[in-house]
Amino acid sequence: MRSIPTLLFTGLLILAGGSFAAYAKPAGGTEQAKLVLRADKPGSKIDRDIFGQFSEHLGAGIYGGIWVGPNSDIPNTDGYRNDVLAALKALRGPVLRWPGGCFADLYHWRDGIGPRDKRPVRLNTTWGGVEENNAFGLHEFMGFAEAIGADVYVNANVGTGSPKEVADLVEYITSPSHSALAEERRANGRAEPWKLRWLAMGNETWGCGGNMRPEYYADLVRQYATFVRVPDERKPKILASGANSEDYNWTKVLMSRAGQYIDAYSLHYYTLPEGDWSHKGPATGFGEKAWIETLSHALKMEELVRKHSAIMDKYDPKRRVALAVDEWGNWYDPEPGTNPAFLVQQNTLRDALTAAINIDIFVHHADRVRMANIAQMVNVLQAMILTDGPRMVLTPTYYVFQMYQPFQDATALPLTVNAPAYRFGSFSVPGVYAAAARGKDGLVHVALANLDPHRVMQVTIQIDGLAARSVDGQVLTADAMDAANTFAAPDRVKPAPFGDATLGKGTLTATLPAKSVVMLNLR
Ligand code: AHR
């Protein structure tokens, strides 16, 4: 590790003895931040499911992205492309949501079982009206989740489905019996039941899932949940489709009328750079205004989680019902030349920063946010992976999820941050965003994001309750705000070992490059 100059270290200790409200501003484009880490005050468990993924029948999210079929020239195992499979296995995503999204409320699961050449062709009327040949159905999804080591989250069809269709689906998946449905599953190649961890009753039922009123949908949740009659040990956790960003009335009605029938309540919030669905802004080639505006809109997630949680607290003071942010991420204008219905967008360093911000927010609210699913896993919106024919590239967002792996099932630690604001135009965001946890590996991990695209941030962390002996870490940064990994240059944004952290007496000092995400590990 690089050692910081004695003079600077002395200066920081003097500051540390006084109030954390003040900090010096050295010359040369460096800012200073003061943090206090309470390693002696363990907080809530961070459910690994907050690192969940989402895969919808949308554009090349499934077909081409995950599934190429067993006869493809693209190297595959039973139809799953090998490169994507290996990358996702390495990412250790804990849970995978499928088949939508809006697609879920038009999907009839029986279309996707049985011999592939006998499955019906339907139209995917939500996403471009393309033909859906149902080659990737329930068995293919379950097999894929198993292959990447993820638990499954099935989003059931309430919009055009029925309680019987959902009850049958659950029996087909989970029953060890000799019922007709269990035997049908066996005949289709799966002897043992699968574990179904999460089951959602519809998606965005306030919009594409049926344009319902919350009172009507609350009754449907009660009805659909009633018929999921399986023994406790096989029973999935039941989710209700929750609010569209700031719709707090939806939360109030759902929690008051159907709260006792569910295990989780969902929230969807997308970050739009310009905050406008008709002019979202491009994924690349943007300026500093779009950079800070996007970060500031990503930070809005904190307010949403806090306010929805407060309403949930009223009806569920023991926090039995999880808040599941099962769609989140950046949504840009589609890449020029692509089908706008396929939601194809490039992924840059800006996406890495907003991914870190969102994950930190979920960690800060770990007592209530116990699942989250970024939208989406491959080729759609803020993806982990982009593919083009046989080629594949890992995005900056993939690397953020990789860097945060030690946070899975870790224990959140209190971390207060006092950092100068980063400002541009009329926008102002905290210069540093951060979270800390004690991992299952026994190490303390500190995630630090420097939101300022120009200035280095010198961070001094007062550490209480931990006599750390060594520190190492990784840094993710690049030369430009919109730096991306492309098929031609796949390694432009990639984590590198971080050498700019030093341990002092009860302190840790780190120099964060401008526009970076840093993960430190303390032993
Ligand atoms: O993730 C893309 C779409 O966004 C989902 O299908 C829908 O639920 C949301 O509106």
PDB file of C-alpha atoms and ligand atoms in Angstrom, residues 54 56 58 97 100-103 127 203-204 206 208 268 270 327 331 343 375-376 380-381, ligand 1:
ATOM      1  CA  PHE A  54     -33.909  -9.848 -13.964  1.00  0.00           C
ATOM      2  CA  GLU A  56     -37.398 -10.738 -19.511  1.00  0.00           C
ATOM      3  CA  LEU A  58     -37.618  -8.643 -24.406  1.00  0.00           C
ATOM      4  CA  ARG A  97     -36.513 -12.950 -11.924  1.00  0.00           C
ATOM      5  CA  GLY A 100     -41.116 -10.277 -17.054  1.00  0.00           C
ATOM      6  CA  GLY A 101     -41.768  -7.415 -16.553  1.00  0.00           C
ATOM      7  CA  CYS A 102     -44.719  -6.477 -18.687  1.00  0.00           C
ATOM      8  CA  PHE A 103     -44.278  -9.736 -20.620  1.00  0.00           C
ATOM      9  CA  TRP A 127     -42.040  -5.727 -26.910  1.00  0.00           C
ATOM     10  CA  ASN A 203     -46.239  -6.960 -12.575  1.00  0.00           C
ATOM     11  CA  GLU A 204     -46.876  -3.227 -12.666  1.00  0.00           C
ATOM     12  CA  TRP A 206     -51.051  -0.105 -12.090  1.00  0.00           C
ATOM     13  CA  CYS A 208     -48.955  -2.673 -18.307  1.00  0.00           C
ATOM     14  CA  HIS A 268     -40.064  -0.018  -9.371  1.00  0.00           C
ATOM     15  CA  TYR A 270     -35.827   3.769 -13.070  1.00  0.00           C
ATOM     16  CA  GLU A 327     -36.853  -3.226 -11.118  1.00  0.00           C
ATOM     17  CA  TRP A 331     -32.989   3.832 -18.727  1.00  0.00           C
ATOM     18  CA  LEU A 343     -34.325  -1.348 -25.073  1.00  0.00           C
ATOM     19  CA  ALA A 375     -33.146  -4.290 -15.019  1.00  0.00           C
ATOM     20  CA  GLN A 376     -31.928  -6.243 -16.800  1.00  0.00           C
ATOM     21  CA  VAL A 380     -31.561  -4.934 -22.075  1.00  0.00           C
ATOM     22  CA  LEU A 381     -31.331  -1.574 -20.251  1.00  0.00           C
TER      23      LEU A 381
HETATM   24  O1  AHR B   1     -37.680  -3.541 -17.661  1.00  0.00           O
HETATM   25  C1  AHR B   1     -38.458  -3.112 -18.733  1.00  0.00           C
HETATM   26  C2  AHR B   1     -39.906  -2.875 -18.342  1.00  0.00           C
HETATM   27  O2  AHR B   1     -39.982  -1.826 -17.440  1.00  0.00           O
HETATM   28  C3  AHR B   1     -40.601  -3.999 -17.624  1.00  0.00           C
HETATM   29  O3  AHR B   1     -41.105  -4.949 -18.482  1.00  0.00           O
HETATM   30  C4  AHR B   1     -41.707  -3.302 -16.907  1.00  0.00           C
HETATM   31  O4  AHR B   1     -42.106  -3.960 -15.741  1.00  0.00           O
HETATM   32  C5  AHR B   1     -41.150  -1.917 -16.657  1.00  0.00           C
HETATM   33  O5  AHR B   1     -42.027  -0.933 -17.017  1.00  0.00           O
END
